[in-house]
XYZ file of N, CA, C and O in Angstrom:
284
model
N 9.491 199.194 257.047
C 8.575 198.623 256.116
C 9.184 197.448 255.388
O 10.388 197.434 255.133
N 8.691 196.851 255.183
C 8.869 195.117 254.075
C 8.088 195.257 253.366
O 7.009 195.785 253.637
N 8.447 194.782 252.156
C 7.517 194.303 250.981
C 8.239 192.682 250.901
O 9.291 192.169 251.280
N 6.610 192.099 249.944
C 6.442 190.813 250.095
C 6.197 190.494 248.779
O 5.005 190.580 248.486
N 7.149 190.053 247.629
C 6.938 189.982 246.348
C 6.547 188.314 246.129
O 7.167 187.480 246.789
N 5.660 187.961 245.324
C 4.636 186.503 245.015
C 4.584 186.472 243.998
O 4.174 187.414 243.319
N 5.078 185.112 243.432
C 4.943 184.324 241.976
C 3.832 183.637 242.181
O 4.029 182.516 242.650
N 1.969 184.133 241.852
C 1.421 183.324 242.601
C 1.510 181.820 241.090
O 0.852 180.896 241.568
N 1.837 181.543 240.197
C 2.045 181.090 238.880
C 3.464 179.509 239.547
O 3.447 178.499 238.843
N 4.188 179.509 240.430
C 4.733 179.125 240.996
C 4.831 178.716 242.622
O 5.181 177.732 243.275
N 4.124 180.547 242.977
C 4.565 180.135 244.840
C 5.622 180.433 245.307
O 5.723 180.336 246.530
N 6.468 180.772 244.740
C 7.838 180.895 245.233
C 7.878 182.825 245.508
O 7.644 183.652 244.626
N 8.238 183.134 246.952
C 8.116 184.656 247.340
C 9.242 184.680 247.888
O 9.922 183.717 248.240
N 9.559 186.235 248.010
C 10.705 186.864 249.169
C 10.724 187.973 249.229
O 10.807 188.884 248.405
N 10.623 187.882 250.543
C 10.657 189.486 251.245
C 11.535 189.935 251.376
O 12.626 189.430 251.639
N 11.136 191.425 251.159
C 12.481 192.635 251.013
C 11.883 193.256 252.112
O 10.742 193.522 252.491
N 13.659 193.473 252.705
C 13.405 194.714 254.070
C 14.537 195.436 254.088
O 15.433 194.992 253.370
N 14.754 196.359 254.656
C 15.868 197.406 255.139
C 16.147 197.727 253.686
O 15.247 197.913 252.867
N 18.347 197.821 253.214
C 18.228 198.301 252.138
C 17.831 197.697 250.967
O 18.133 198.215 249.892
N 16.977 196.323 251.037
C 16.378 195.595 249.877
C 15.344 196.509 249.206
O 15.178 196.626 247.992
N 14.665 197.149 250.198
C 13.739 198.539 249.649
C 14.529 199.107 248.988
O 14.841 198.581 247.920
N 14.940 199.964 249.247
C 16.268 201.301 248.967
C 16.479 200.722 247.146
O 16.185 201.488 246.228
N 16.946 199.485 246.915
C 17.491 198.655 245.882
C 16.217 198.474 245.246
O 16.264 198.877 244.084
N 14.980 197.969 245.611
C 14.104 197.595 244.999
C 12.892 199.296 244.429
O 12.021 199.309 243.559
N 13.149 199.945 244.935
C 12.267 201.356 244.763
C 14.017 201.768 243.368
O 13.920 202.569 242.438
N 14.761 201.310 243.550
C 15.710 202.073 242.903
C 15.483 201.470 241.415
O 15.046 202.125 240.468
N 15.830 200.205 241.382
C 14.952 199.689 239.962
C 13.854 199.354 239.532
O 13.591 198.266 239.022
N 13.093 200.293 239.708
C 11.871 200.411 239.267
C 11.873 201.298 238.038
O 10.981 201.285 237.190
N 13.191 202.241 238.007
C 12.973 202.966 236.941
C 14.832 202.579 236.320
O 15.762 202.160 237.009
N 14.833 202.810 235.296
C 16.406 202.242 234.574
C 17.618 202.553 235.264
O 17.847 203.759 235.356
N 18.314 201.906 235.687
C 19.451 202.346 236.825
C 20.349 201.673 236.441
O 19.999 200.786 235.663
N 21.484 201.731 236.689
C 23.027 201.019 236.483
C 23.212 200.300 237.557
O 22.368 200.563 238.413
N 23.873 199.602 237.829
C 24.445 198.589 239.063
C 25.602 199.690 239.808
O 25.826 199.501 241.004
N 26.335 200.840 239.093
C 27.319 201.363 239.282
C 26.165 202.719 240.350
O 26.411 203.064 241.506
N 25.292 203.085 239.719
C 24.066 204.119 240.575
C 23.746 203.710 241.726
O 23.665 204.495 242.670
N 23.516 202.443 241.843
C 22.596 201.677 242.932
C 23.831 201.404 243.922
O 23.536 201.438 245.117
N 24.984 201.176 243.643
C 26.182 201.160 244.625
C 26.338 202.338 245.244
O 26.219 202.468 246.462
N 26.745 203.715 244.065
C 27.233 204.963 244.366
C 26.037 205.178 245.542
O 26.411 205.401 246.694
N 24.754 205.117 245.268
C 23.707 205.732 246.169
C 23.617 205.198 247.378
O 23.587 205.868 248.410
N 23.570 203.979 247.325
C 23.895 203.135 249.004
C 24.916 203.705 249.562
O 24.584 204.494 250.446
N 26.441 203.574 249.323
C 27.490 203.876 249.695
C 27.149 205.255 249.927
O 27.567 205.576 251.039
N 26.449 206.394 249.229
C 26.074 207.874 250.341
C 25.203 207.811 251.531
O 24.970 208.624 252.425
N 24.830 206.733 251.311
C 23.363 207.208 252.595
C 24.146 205.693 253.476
O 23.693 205.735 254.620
N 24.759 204.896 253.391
C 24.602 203.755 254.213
C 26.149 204.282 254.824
O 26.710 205.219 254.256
N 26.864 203.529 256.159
C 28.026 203.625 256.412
C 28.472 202.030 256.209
O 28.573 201.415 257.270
N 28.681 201.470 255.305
C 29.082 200.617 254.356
C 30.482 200.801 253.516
O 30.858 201.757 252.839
N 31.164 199.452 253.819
C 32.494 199.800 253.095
C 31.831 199.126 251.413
O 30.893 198.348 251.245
N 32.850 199.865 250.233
C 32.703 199.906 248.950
C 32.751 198.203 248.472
O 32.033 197.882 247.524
N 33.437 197.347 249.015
C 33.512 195.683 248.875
C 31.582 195.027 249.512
O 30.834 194.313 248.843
N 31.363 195.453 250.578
C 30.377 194.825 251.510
C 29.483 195.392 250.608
O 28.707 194.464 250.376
N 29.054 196.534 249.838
C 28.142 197.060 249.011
C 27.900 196.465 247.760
O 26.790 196.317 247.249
N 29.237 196.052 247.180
C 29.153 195.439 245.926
C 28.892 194.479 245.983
O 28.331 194.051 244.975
N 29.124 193.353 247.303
C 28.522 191.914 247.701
C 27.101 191.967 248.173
O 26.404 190.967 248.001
N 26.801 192.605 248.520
C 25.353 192.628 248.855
C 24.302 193.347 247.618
O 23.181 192.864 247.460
N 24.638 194.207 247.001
C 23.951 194.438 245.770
C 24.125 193.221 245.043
O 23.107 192.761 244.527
N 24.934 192.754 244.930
C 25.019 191.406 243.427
C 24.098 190.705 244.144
O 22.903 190.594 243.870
N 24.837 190.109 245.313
C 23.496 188.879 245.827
C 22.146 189.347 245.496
O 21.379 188.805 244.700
N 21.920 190.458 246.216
C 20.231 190.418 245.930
C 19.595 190.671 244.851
O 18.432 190.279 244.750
N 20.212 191.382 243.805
C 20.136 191.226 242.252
C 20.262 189.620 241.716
O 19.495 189.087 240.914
N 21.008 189.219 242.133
C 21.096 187.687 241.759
C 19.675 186.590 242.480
O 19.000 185.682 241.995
N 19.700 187.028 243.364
C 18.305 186.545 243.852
C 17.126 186.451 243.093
O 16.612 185.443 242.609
N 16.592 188.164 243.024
C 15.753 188.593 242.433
C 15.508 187.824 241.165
O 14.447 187.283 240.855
N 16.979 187.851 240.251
C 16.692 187.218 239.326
C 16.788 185.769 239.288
O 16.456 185.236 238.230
N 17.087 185.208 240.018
C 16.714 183.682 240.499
C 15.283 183.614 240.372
O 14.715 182.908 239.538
N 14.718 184.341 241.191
C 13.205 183.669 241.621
C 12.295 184.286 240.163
O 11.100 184.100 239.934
N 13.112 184.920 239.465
C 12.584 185.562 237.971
C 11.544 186.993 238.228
O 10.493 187.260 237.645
N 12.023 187.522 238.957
C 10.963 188.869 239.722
C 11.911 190.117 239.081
O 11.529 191.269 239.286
N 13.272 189.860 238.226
C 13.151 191.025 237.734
C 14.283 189.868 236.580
O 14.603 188.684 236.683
N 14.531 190.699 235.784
C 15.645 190.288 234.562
C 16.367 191.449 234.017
O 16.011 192.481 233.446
N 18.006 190.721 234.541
C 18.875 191.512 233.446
C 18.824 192.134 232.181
O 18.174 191.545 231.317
N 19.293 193.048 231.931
C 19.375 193.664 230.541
C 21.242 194.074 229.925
O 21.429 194.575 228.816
């Protein structure tokens, strides 16, 4: 499954697939950056470096295109 998130106010979208779901169903409700690692790293066969680079990026994304904001 993919989801397809739209600024229609801008235009600017990006699609989430594979563990971008996993990440994106995960903050939907208040989560730590330290949760969202620990939980990938159980279910994915992912080393602990490649997890922490790929969570930041797509958190950093997200909040690029302004579809979610830090706290």
């Amino acid at each position: 499954g993919e989801k397809v998130m739209i600024d229609f106010a801008t235009g600017k979208y990006f699609m989430i697939k594979g563990v971008g779901n996993d990440i994106w169903d995960m903050i939907q409700a208040p989560v730590t950056y330290g949760e969202i690692v620990e939980k990938l790293l159980s279910e994915y066969d992912v080393s602990e470096e490649e997890c922490n680079t790929s969570v930041t990026n797509f958190l950093n994304k997200l909040t690029e295109l302004n579809f979610v904001s830090v706290e």
